[in-house]
Each structure stands twice: as structure tokens, then as C-alpha cells.
Amino acid sequence: MSTINIEDAYKEYSSDEGTIVAVDEVSIEVEDGEFLTIVGPSGSGKSTLLRMIAGLEDITDGTISIDDNVVNDVAPQRRGVAMVFQNYALYPHMSVRKNMSYGLKLTSDLSSEEIRKRVEKTATMMGIEDLLEKKPSNLSGGQQQRVATGRAIVRQPDVFLFDEPLSNLDAKLRLHMRTELQRIQEELETTSVYVTHDQTEAMTMSDRIVILDQGEIQQAGTPEEVYAEPANQFVADFIGSPSMNFFEVGYENGTFVNDAFDYDLSDEIAMRIERAAESDDLTLGIRPEHVDVADGKTANGITTYLDVLEHEGSDNYLYLTKGETEWTVRVPGSVRYEAGESIDLLLPEEHIHVFDGSTGENLLLQEGRRTKPA
Ligand code: ADP
């Protein structure tokens, strides 16, 4: 049972070429038993932040506390954390059994018999009980991943830290291990921080997601929140696949204008935009599933042309163009169109997002909610 409190954590790396700020005043409170995912593109500071929690990187400034104890200067093995790495980091010359028991022998005063029992119980939980006498080189990637996770579990840590643990697995196995890790976390209720660049992983596994870019938090919230109410255009673009449609628009008296369409706003939305926007350069966003295909009778549809229809099984994705603008639209799998066909689109106002052209902030979120603290 543990909480993690990260306050204004800051990390810079200095070299002859200059200084890089890898983590920029990040504050996050991880609740007891929570599964929190840190997600962001490569180089956004995810691993550095995780390694700061683990004690594998010094903290330039700020504090990290586990259960109200500041751990900035506490050695990694004394923090009560267990980490699972992307490359598994198993000892190649040791059997699975030894890999799993080694840490316990070093850091606990459990008897050999107690360690044996704990290792075997964990191995059963991970479905690797038949592999205990094998060496890592004789195991598949998925099996090595299980051993690495089992090795973390067997220590019964206060906190699990996962650094892209599924990245080296093929797609099917990744999906399987995703649900397996969720099952284990629900069973053990151990506070977990999970780092990934894969937004699908973040969306499907987490209680809460923190989105990082260039070392700074862009938003923190439940998967539902960051999907439905992205704080800014970066989050809107990063979360969701295929990505949200974005159109640069000008704003003129209650209408969005660009080369491909004019879009009239209701008085209420127009007023909210006028109040919040700092300039007339805005970006209109709408998710592929929220664009409606007009039935032909609608006068104010935006006429586009089908470039490609992609079959995804239960859904189809239409990739459409009008002049320079491109659209992605999700339709049911039963809906078919021919390439080149003209299709009229409608943008229901309740589903549009509007981002400030300079700051990227979501102007339709209520004031104060645009950049949420973690
Ligand atoms: P992510 O995990 O999101 O890919 P990282 O935390 O690995 O990002 O890196 C964040 C930034 O810090 C990057 O610009 C990276 O190049 C830099 N960085 C990471 N580790 C070091 C290091 N040991 N020395 C210098 N720069 C580093």
C-alpha cells in the first residue's frame, strides 16, 4: 500500500553541447493502488521520470516521496520499488528460478524455503512454473517478459515501475500481456507507474494517464477524460487512433472559414470562442467517429471525395479529400463506397473541438480546466 508524490521534479542533462531539460517541473500524485500511465512521444522524458522514481537517475530539483518519505537521496534498493524493463534485464547465466530468487536473497531475510515457496507461487501466477529450471536464452520473448514481471512481483514491492515492458513483443502477444498485467495489478492492488509511447496501451490499461511532451505535463486524467476533453491540440492529436481531424480556420462573425468549407456556429459556441480566443487563427478538430455522412438530402454538407476506403472489420475508415484538406471518417463495416465517389459530410457541433492557433489550448473547455494539474 503506497502513494507516490512527485513535486516539481526537474531533471537536466549537461554536456559539451549544452543543457537538455528532460523533465520540466512535473508534479504528479499517484494514489494508493492506482495504475498510472505516463505516455508521450519518444524523447518526452517518460523514462527519465520513471528512473527518477526508481532512484536510477539523480533529481536535479524538486522532490519525490513514497508514502510521505522523501526518497531523493534513498538508494534504489531501499525505495520499495520493483522495475520491469523493456529489455527484461534478466541474468543470462542464471535459471529462471535463480533470476526470480536472487533479489530476495540479497534484500530480504527470508529463509531459502520461504523464498522457494514465494518464487513457485509467483511462477504459477505468471504461468511459468514449467520454465523454472530453464535459462533465459531458451525462452521466447513473451516468456522472458513473464519472468521479468514475475521477478518484480516476487519481491512484493510497494510500487511497480514498468518501462515499456511490452514493446519487444509481437502485436498479438502484446495484447495478451496487456490484459494479463491488468489482471495481476487488479489482484495485487500494487501502486503502479507504467511508461509507454503507445497511446492504445495507455488508454486500455490505466486508471489515469499523464501525457508528457518535451518534459512537461500536457494533461492528466482518466482515459475517458483525455479522450473526450483534451486540454490542448497536442493531447487531441496524440490520443486516439486514427487521429482527430484538424482544420486551420479563420473566424469571422460566428463562422469558421477555410478553403474547403464555411462552418456556421451557434450563438452560444461563437460567444465562448470570442471570449476565450486570443486571435482569429484557430484549429477546428473532430474525431473520425463524430463526422456524420449526410444522406444526400442535406443542403449544408461539405462535399468531399473518397480517396481510400480501409476495412477494419467492424468499422470502415474513409479517407477523403476536398482540395487540400483531408478527412478521416469512421463508418460501420457494412457501409461501402467506391473510390472517387462524392460524399457529403456534416460536423455535429456538440462534437467539435476548437484549439487556439498559437497556444494550442482547447477553447471549449471551461476556464481553469484547460491545462489540468496531475
Ligand atoms: P522518453 O523516455 O520519453 O523517450 P527520455 O526520458 O529517454 O525520453 O529522454 C528525455 C530527453 O532527455 C531526451 O531529449 C533525451 O535525449 C535526453 N536524455 C535522456 N537520457 C540522457 C542522458 N543520460 N544524457 C543526456 N541526455 C539524456
Short mmCIF file of C-alpha atoms and ligand atoms in Angstrom, two decimals:
data_model
loop_
_atom_site.label_atom_id
_atom_site.label_comp_id
_atom_site.label_asym_id
_atom_site.label_seq_id
_atom_site.Cartn_x
_atom_site.Cartn_y
_atom_site.Cartn_z
CA MET A 1 0.00 0.00 0.00
CA SER A 2 1.76 3.12 -1.18
CA THR A 3 1.38 6.59 -2.58
CA ILE A 4 3.91 8.46 -4.70
CA ASN A 5 4.12 12.21 -4.59
CA ILE A 6 6.18 13.94 -7.26
CA GLU A 7 6.59 17.65 -6.67
CA ASP A 8 8.15 19.96 -9.25
CA ALA A 9 10.51 17.23 -10.39
CA TYR A 10 13.15 18.70 -12.67
CA LYS A 11 15.97 16.97 -14.48
CA GLU A 12 18.58 18.38 -16.79
CA TYR A 13 21.50 16.73 -18.53
CA SER A 14 24.56 18.81 -19.27
CA SER A 15 27.18 18.01 -21.85
CA ASP A 16 29.68 19.90 -24.02
CA GLU A 17 26.85 20.56 -26.46
CA GLY A 18 24.68 22.29 -23.86
CA THR A 19 21.94 21.51 -21.41
CA ILE A 20 18.86 19.40 -22.08
CA VAL A 21 15.84 19.69 -19.81
CA ALA A 22 14.45 16.15 -19.82
CA VAL A 23 11.78 16.62 -17.11
CA ASP A 24 10.44 20.09 -16.52
CA GLU A 25 8.77 20.75 -13.16
CA VAL A 26 6.48 17.76 -13.23
CA SER A 27 4.07 17.26 -10.33
CA ILE A 28 2.01 14.08 -10.01
CA GLU A 29 0.28 12.40 -7.09
CA VAL A 30 -0.15 8.67 -7.57
CA GLU A 31 -2.82 7.24 -5.34
CA ASP A 32 -2.54 4.03 -3.38
CA GLY A 33 -3.29 1.08 -5.67
CA GLU A 34 -3.57 3.27 -8.74
CA PHE A 35 -2.36 2.21 -12.19
CA LEU A 36 -0.96 5.40 -13.67
CA THR A 37 0.47 5.53 -17.17
CA ILE A 38 2.92 8.11 -18.42
CA VAL A 39 2.59 8.39 -22.17
CA GLY A 40 4.25 10.63 -24.74
CA PRO A 41 6.38 10.56 -27.88
CA SER A 42 9.99 9.44 -27.90
CA GLY A 43 12.22 11.88 -26.02
CA SER A 44 9.39 13.42 -23.98
CA GLY A 45 11.05 12.47 -20.67
CA LYS A 46 8.98 9.41 -19.69
CA SER A 47 11.86 7.05 -18.93
CA THR A 48 13.83 9.74 -17.14
CA LEU A 49 10.87 10.47 -14.87
CA LEU A 50 10.36 6.77 -14.14
CA ARG A 51 14.05 6.29 -13.45
CA MET A 52 13.94 9.25 -11.07
CA ILE A 53 11.17 7.49 -9.12
CA ALA A 54 13.23 4.29 -9.14
CA GLY A 55 16.36 6.09 -7.97
CA LEU A 56 18.32 5.26 -11.11
CA GLU A 57 18.67 8.96 -12.04
CA ASP A 58 19.54 11.84 -9.75
CA ILE A 59 16.94 14.55 -9.37
CA THR A 60 18.22 17.99 -10.34
CA ASP A 61 15.46 19.75 -8.43
CA GLY A 62 12.11 19.02 -6.75
CA THR A 63 11.15 16.12 -4.51
CA ILE A 64 9.87 12.59 -4.91
CA SER A 65 8.18 10.98 -1.92
CA ILE A 66 6.95 7.46 -1.43
CA ASP A 67 4.46 7.18 1.43
CA ASP A 68 5.33 10.67 2.61
CA ASN A 69 9.04 9.89 2.86
CA VAL A 70 11.24 11.98 0.59
CA VAL A 71 13.36 9.47 -1.34
CA ASN A 72 15.56 11.86 -3.34
CA ASP A 73 18.68 10.52 -1.64
CA VAL A 74 17.48 6.99 -0.87
CA ALA A 75 19.25 4.17 -2.74
CA PRO A 76 17.09 2.34 -5.34
CA GLN A 77 17.01 -0.95 -3.43
CA ARG A 78 15.71 0.82 -0.33
CA ARG A 79 12.78 2.54 -2.01
CA GLY A 80 10.44 -0.45 -2.01
CA VAL A 81 10.07 -0.30 -5.79
CA ALA A 82 10.50 -3.04 -8.37
CA MET A 83 11.06 -2.17 -12.00
CA VAL A 84 10.30 -4.12 -15.17
CA PHE A 85 12.41 -3.05 -18.15
CA GLN A 86 11.76 -3.15 -21.89
CA ASN A 87 14.73 -5.46 -22.48
CA TYR A 88 13.77 -7.61 -19.42
CA ALA A 89 17.33 -7.33 -17.99
CA LEU A 90 17.44 -10.99 -16.92
CA TYR A 91 20.72 -12.54 -15.80
CA PRO A 92 21.59 -14.78 -18.79
CA HIS A 93 23.68 -17.32 -16.84
CA MET A 94 21.00 -17.91 -14.18
CA SER A 95 17.95 -20.15 -14.40
CA VAL A 96 14.50 -18.59 -14.19
CA ARG A 97 14.29 -19.75 -10.59
CA LYS A 98 17.56 -18.02 -9.73
CA ASN A 99 16.60 -14.89 -11.64
CA MET A 100 13.44 -14.67 -9.56
CA SER A 101 15.00 -15.50 -6.18
CA TYR A 102 18.27 -13.59 -6.47
CA GLY A 103 16.89 -10.18 -5.46
CA LEU A 104 15.04 -11.65 -2.50
CA LYS A 105 18.19 -13.37 -1.25
CA LEU A 106 20.05 -10.07 -1.36
CA THR A 107 17.45 -7.76 0.09
CA SER A 108 15.30 -9.83 2.47
CA ASP A 109 15.96 -12.08 5.42
CA LEU A 110 13.55 -14.76 4.20
CA SER A 111 14.70 -18.38 4.59
CA SER A 112 15.54 -20.42 1.48
CA GLU A 113 12.33 -22.38 1.98
CA GLU A 114 10.22 -19.23 2.16
CA ILE A 115 11.90 -17.88 -0.96
CA ARG A 116 11.30 -21.16 -2.80
CA LYS A 117 7.61 -21.07 -1.91
CA ARG A 118 7.21 -17.45 -2.96
CA VAL A 119 9.00 -17.99 -6.27
CA GLU A 120 6.87 -21.04 -7.08
CA LYS A 121 3.63 -19.28 -6.16
CA THR A 122 4.54 -16.31 -8.35
CA ALA A 123 5.67 -18.58 -11.19
CA THR A 124 2.25 -20.27 -11.10
CA MET A 125 0.53 -16.88 -11.14
CA MET A 126 2.56 -15.93 -14.22
CA GLY A 127 2.11 -19.33 -15.92
CA ILE A 128 5.85 -20.02 -16.00
CA GLU A 129 6.05 -22.80 -13.41
CA ASP A 130 7.34 -25.24 -16.03
CA LEU A 131 10.18 -22.93 -17.01
CA LEU A 132 11.84 -22.51 -13.62
CA GLU A 133 14.95 -24.54 -14.42
CA LYS A 134 15.49 -23.02 -17.90
CA LYS A 135 17.93 -20.28 -18.85
CA PRO A 136 16.56 -17.03 -20.39
CA SER A 137 18.21 -17.78 -23.76
CA ASN A 138 15.92 -20.82 -24.10
CA LEU A 139 12.77 -18.74 -23.65
CA SER A 140 10.62 -16.82 -26.11
CA GLY A 141 10.25 -13.03 -25.79
CA GLY A 142 6.85 -13.45 -24.16
CA GLN A 143 8.21 -15.97 -21.65
CA GLN A 144 11.14 -13.69 -20.79
CA GLN A 145 8.68 -10.87 -20.24
CA ARG A 146 6.73 -13.04 -17.80
CA VAL A 147 9.90 -13.93 -15.93
CA ALA A 148 10.87 -10.25 -15.68
CA THR A 149 7.41 -9.38 -14.36
CA GLY A 150 7.46 -12.40 -12.01
CA ARG A 151 10.82 -11.27 -10.68
CA ALA A 152 9.28 -7.90 -9.79
CA ILE A 153 6.15 -9.45 -8.25
CA VAL A 154 8.03 -11.95 -6.09
CA ARG A 155 9.64 -9.11 -4.18
CA GLN A 156 6.20 -7.86 -3.09
CA PRO A 157 7.24 -4.25 -3.60
CA ASP A 158 5.22 -1.22 -2.54
CA VAL A 159 5.42 0.13 -6.08
CA PHE A 160 5.79 -1.40 -9.56
CA LEU A 161 7.55 0.65 -12.21
CA PHE A 162 7.16 -0.52 -15.82
CA ASP A 163 9.33 0.93 -18.59
CA GLU A 164 7.77 -0.01 -21.95
CA PRO A 165 7.60 -3.66 -20.87
CA LEU A 166 5.63 -4.87 -23.90
CA SER A 167 7.46 -3.04 -26.69
CA ASN A 168 9.54 -6.02 -27.76
CA LEU A 169 6.59 -8.38 -28.16
CA ASP A 170 4.62 -9.02 -31.34
CA ALA A 171 1.18 -7.43 -31.65
CA LYS A 172 -0.87 -10.44 -30.57
CA LEU A 173 1.26 -11.22 -27.56
CA ARG A 174 1.31 -7.56 -26.56
CA LEU A 175 -2.47 -7.58 -26.48
CA HIS A 176 -2.48 -10.72 -24.37
CA MET A 177 0.13 -9.42 -21.91
CA ARG A 178 -1.76 -6.14 -21.61
CA THR A 179 -4.77 -7.91 -20.16
CA GLU A 180 -2.54 -10.16 -18.09
CA LEU A 181 -0.71 -7.23 -16.47
CA GLN A 182 -4.07 -5.60 -15.76
CA ARG A 183 -5.33 -8.79 -14.14
CA ILE A 184 -2.24 -9.03 -11.95
CA GLN A 185 -2.42 -5.39 -10.92
CA GLU A 186 -6.09 -5.76 -10.00
CA GLU A 187 -5.28 -8.86 -7.98
CA LEU A 188 -2.29 -7.40 -6.14
CA GLU A 189 -3.53 -3.78 -5.97
CA THR A 190 0.06 -2.57 -6.02
CA THR A 191 0.56 1.09 -6.92
CA SER A 192 1.95 1.06 -10.46
CA VAL A 193 3.54 3.59 -12.78
CA TYR A 194 3.72 2.42 -16.38
CA VAL A 195 5.63 4.17 -19.16
CA THR A 196 4.74 3.71 -22.82
CA HIS A 197 4.80 5.62 -26.11
CA ASP A 198 1.76 3.61 -27.21
CA GLN A 199 -1.46 5.52 -26.62
CA THR A 200 -3.58 2.39 -27.07
CA GLU A 201 -1.73 0.71 -24.22
CA ALA A 202 -2.22 3.80 -22.08
CA MET A 203 -5.91 4.06 -22.91
CA THR A 204 -6.70 0.40 -22.29
CA MET A 205 -4.70 -0.32 -19.14
CA SER A 206 -4.76 2.74 -16.94
CA ASP A 207 -6.82 4.24 -14.17
CA ARG A 208 -5.26 7.54 -15.10
CA ILE A 209 -2.97 8.83 -17.85
CA VAL A 210 -0.36 11.58 -17.74
CA ILE A 211 0.59 12.89 -21.18
CA LEU A 212 4.09 14.33 -21.46
CA ASP A 213 5.66 16.39 -24.22
CA GLN A 214 9.14 17.89 -24.05
CA GLY A 215 9.37 17.10 -20.36
CA GLU A 216 6.15 18.91 -19.47
CA ILE A 217 2.75 17.55 -18.47
CA GLN A 218 0.16 18.32 -21.12
CA GLN A 219 -2.76 16.76 -19.29
CA ALA A 220 -3.59 14.23 -16.60
CA GLY A 221 -6.90 12.46 -16.40
CA THR A 222 -8.80 9.23 -16.85
CA PRO A 223 -8.70 7.69 -20.33
CA GLU A 224 -12.25 8.92 -20.89
CA GLU A 225 -11.36 12.49 -19.89
CA VAL A 226 -8.26 12.88 -22.02
CA TYR A 227 -10.12 11.40 -25.00
CA ALA A 228 -13.32 13.44 -24.70
CA GLU A 229 -11.87 16.63 -23.24
CA PRO A 230 -8.30 17.03 -24.45
CA ALA A 231 -6.69 20.05 -22.80
CA ASN A 232 -4.88 21.05 -25.97
CA GLN A 233 -4.23 20.11 -29.57
CA PHE A 234 -1.18 18.03 -28.70
CA VAL A 235 -3.28 15.73 -26.49
CA ALA A 236 -6.13 15.67 -29.01
CA ASP A 237 -3.69 14.57 -31.70
CA PHE A 238 -1.73 12.08 -29.58
CA ILE A 239 -4.69 10.26 -28.02
CA GLY A 240 -6.99 8.31 -30.37
CA SER A 241 -6.28 6.26 -33.46
CA PRO A 242 -6.80 7.18 -36.25
CA SER A 243 -6.12 10.67 -35.02
CA MET A 244 -8.58 13.54 -34.77
CA ASN A 245 -9.18 15.60 -37.95
CA PHE A 246 -7.73 19.11 -37.72
CA PHE A 247 -8.51 22.10 -39.96
CA GLU A 248 -6.92 25.51 -39.73
CA VAL A 249 -9.74 28.01 -39.87
CA GLY A 250 -10.26 31.73 -39.63
CA TYR A 251 -13.09 33.09 -37.51
CA GLU A 252 -15.46 35.69 -38.95
CA ASN A 253 -18.63 36.71 -37.14
CA GLY A 254 -19.74 33.33 -35.91
CA THR A 255 -18.41 31.36 -38.88
CA PHE A 256 -15.30 29.28 -39.35
CA VAL A 257 -13.82 29.83 -42.76
CA ASN A 258 -11.22 27.89 -44.69
CA ASP A 259 -10.60 26.93 -48.32
CA ALA A 260 -12.78 23.83 -48.15
CA PHE A 261 -15.80 24.97 -46.16
CA ASP A 262 -17.62 27.61 -44.15
CA TYR A 263 -19.00 26.38 -40.85
CA ASP A 264 -21.67 28.36 -39.02
CA LEU A 265 -21.60 28.22 -35.23
CA SER A 266 -24.46 28.56 -32.80
CA ASP A 267 -24.54 31.85 -30.87
CA GLU A 268 -23.51 30.08 -27.69
CA ILE A 269 -20.37 28.48 -29.13
CA ALA A 270 -19.48 31.63 -31.06
CA MET A 271 -19.65 33.62 -27.83
CA ARG A 272 -17.49 31.15 -25.94
CA ILE A 273 -14.89 31.26 -28.68
CA GLU A 274 -14.88 35.04 -28.81
CA ARG A 275 -14.38 35.16 -25.05
CA ALA A 276 -11.53 32.64 -24.98
CA ALA A 277 -9.63 33.12 -28.26
CA GLU A 278 -6.58 35.31 -28.41
CA SER A 279 -6.59 35.58 -32.20
CA ASP A 280 -8.79 34.68 -35.18
CA ASP A 281 -6.46 31.84 -36.20
CA LEU A 282 -7.97 28.70 -34.83
CA THR A 283 -7.94 24.98 -35.41
CA LEU A 284 -11.17 23.05 -35.66
CA GLY A 285 -10.94 19.41 -34.55
CA ILE A 286 -13.34 16.49 -34.84
CA ARG A 287 -12.80 12.78 -34.29
CA PRO A 288 -13.34 10.35 -37.19
CA GLU A 289 -16.33 8.72 -35.47
CA HIS A 290 -18.07 12.03 -34.90
CA VAL A 291 -18.25 13.14 -38.53
CA ASP A 292 -21.66 12.29 -40.00
CA VAL A 293 -22.11 11.20 -43.57
CA ALA A 294 -25.06 13.18 -44.97
CA ASP A 295 -27.75 11.23 -46.76
CA GLY A 296 -27.73 13.47 -49.81
CA LYS A 297 -30.79 15.46 -48.83
CA THR A 298 -28.88 17.84 -46.59
CA ALA A 299 -28.17 21.22 -48.06
CA ASN A 300 -25.23 22.26 -45.88
CA GLY A 301 -22.97 19.20 -46.09
CA ILE A 302 -19.30 19.56 -47.03
CA THR A 303 -18.75 17.75 -50.30
CA THR A 304 -15.60 15.58 -50.26
CA TYR A 305 -14.24 12.80 -52.48
CA LEU A 306 -13.27 9.32 -51.39
CA ASP A 307 -9.60 8.57 -51.78
CA VAL A 308 -9.31 5.24 -49.95
CA LEU A 309 -11.68 3.01 -48.00
CA GLU A 310 -9.92 0.98 -45.33
CA HIS A 311 -11.64 -2.13 -43.96
CA GLU A 312 -11.09 -2.69 -40.27
CA GLY A 313 -13.66 -5.43 -39.77
CA SER A 314 -16.39 -3.98 -37.62
CA ASP A 315 -15.62 -0.46 -38.86
CA ASN A 316 -14.53 1.08 -42.14
CA TYR A 317 -12.42 4.20 -42.38
CA LEU A 318 -12.98 6.61 -45.22
CA TYR A 319 -10.03 8.78 -46.27
CA LEU A 320 -11.48 11.74 -48.10
CA THR A 321 -10.20 14.93 -49.67
CA LYS A 322 -11.55 18.25 -50.72
CA GLY A 323 -8.89 20.35 -52.40
CA GLU A 324 -6.00 20.44 -49.95
CA THR A 325 -7.99 19.30 -46.92
CA GLU A 326 -8.01 15.66 -45.84
CA TRP A 327 -10.60 13.90 -43.73
CA THR A 328 -10.76 10.60 -41.90
CA VAL A 329 -14.27 9.35 -41.17
CA ARG A 330 -15.35 6.17 -39.40
CA VAL A 331 -18.42 4.39 -40.70
CA PRO A 332 -19.90 0.97 -39.90
CA GLY A 333 -18.21 -2.01 -41.56
CA SER A 334 -21.29 -2.62 -43.70
CA VAL A 335 -21.01 0.80 -45.39
CA ARG A 336 -19.26 0.64 -48.78
CA TYR A 337 -18.24 3.37 -51.20
CA GLU A 338 -16.24 3.46 -54.40
CA ALA A 339 -13.02 5.45 -54.70
CA GLY A 340 -13.73 8.83 -56.33
CA GLU A 341 -17.33 8.89 -55.11
CA SER A 342 -18.51 12.21 -53.67
CA ILE A 343 -19.60 12.11 -50.04
CA ASP A 344 -21.20 14.93 -48.08
CA LEU A 345 -20.04 15.37 -44.51
CA LEU A 346 -21.67 17.04 -41.53
CA LEU A 347 -19.89 18.15 -38.37
CA PRO A 348 -22.26 17.99 -35.39
CA GLU A 349 -21.47 20.99 -33.26
CA GLU A 350 -21.63 19.05 -29.99
CA HIS A 351 -18.59 17.07 -31.11
CA ILE A 352 -16.31 19.82 -32.39
CA HIS A 353 -13.16 20.92 -30.58
CA VAL A 354 -11.62 24.34 -31.13
CA PHE A 355 -7.96 25.00 -30.44
CA ASP A 356 -6.18 28.32 -30.20
CA GLY A 357 -3.84 28.72 -33.16
CA SER A 358 -0.92 29.97 -31.08
CA THR A 359 -1.19 28.19 -27.69
CA GLY A 360 -2.98 25.05 -28.88
CA GLU A 361 -5.34 25.25 -25.88
CA ASN A 362 -8.81 23.75 -26.18
CA LEU A 363 -11.05 26.82 -26.11
CA LEU A 364 -14.26 24.93 -25.44
CA LEU A 365 -13.06 23.51 -22.14
CA GLN A 366 -14.10 25.57 -19.20
CA GLU A 367 -11.63 28.15 -17.95
CA GLY A 368 -9.27 26.58 -15.42
CA ARG A 369 -9.65 23.10 -16.87
CA ARG A 370 -7.56 23.66 -19.95
CA THR A 371 -4.28 22.52 -18.53
CA LYS A 372 -5.07 20.23 -15.69
CA PRO A 373 -2.59 19.51 -12.91
CA ALA A 374 -1.93 15.84 -12.17
P1 ADP B 1 11.45 9.07 -23.44
O1 ADP B 1 11.53 8.01 -22.41
O2 ADP B 1 10.15 9.82 -23.40
O3 ADP B 1 11.76 8.59 -24.82
P2 ADP B 1 13.84 10.10 -22.19
O4 ADP B 1 13.44 10.27 -20.77
O5 ADP B 1 14.63 8.87 -22.54
O6 ADP B 1 12.55 10.19 -23.11
O7 ADP B 1 14.67 11.36 -22.68
C1 ADP B 1 14.24 12.69 -22.46
C2 ADP B 1 15.30 13.64 -23.01
O8 ADP B 1 16.49 13.53 -22.23
C3 ADP B 1 15.72 13.34 -24.45
O9 ADP B 1 15.98 14.56 -25.07
C4 ADP B 1 16.98 12.54 -24.27
O10 ADP B 1 17.82 12.69 -25.39
C5 ADP B 1 17.59 13.15 -23.02
N1 ADP B 1 18.40 12.19 -22.25
C6 ADP B 1 17.94 11.05 -21.68
N2 ADP B 1 18.93 10.41 -21.03
C7 ADP B 1 20.06 11.18 -21.18
C8 ADP B 1 21.42 11.08 -20.73
N3 ADP B 1 21.83 10.05 -19.98
N4 ADP B 1 22.28 12.06 -21.12
C9 ADP B 1 21.87 13.10 -21.86
N5 ADP B 1 20.61 13.26 -22.31
C10 ADP B 1 19.70 12.32 -21.98
#
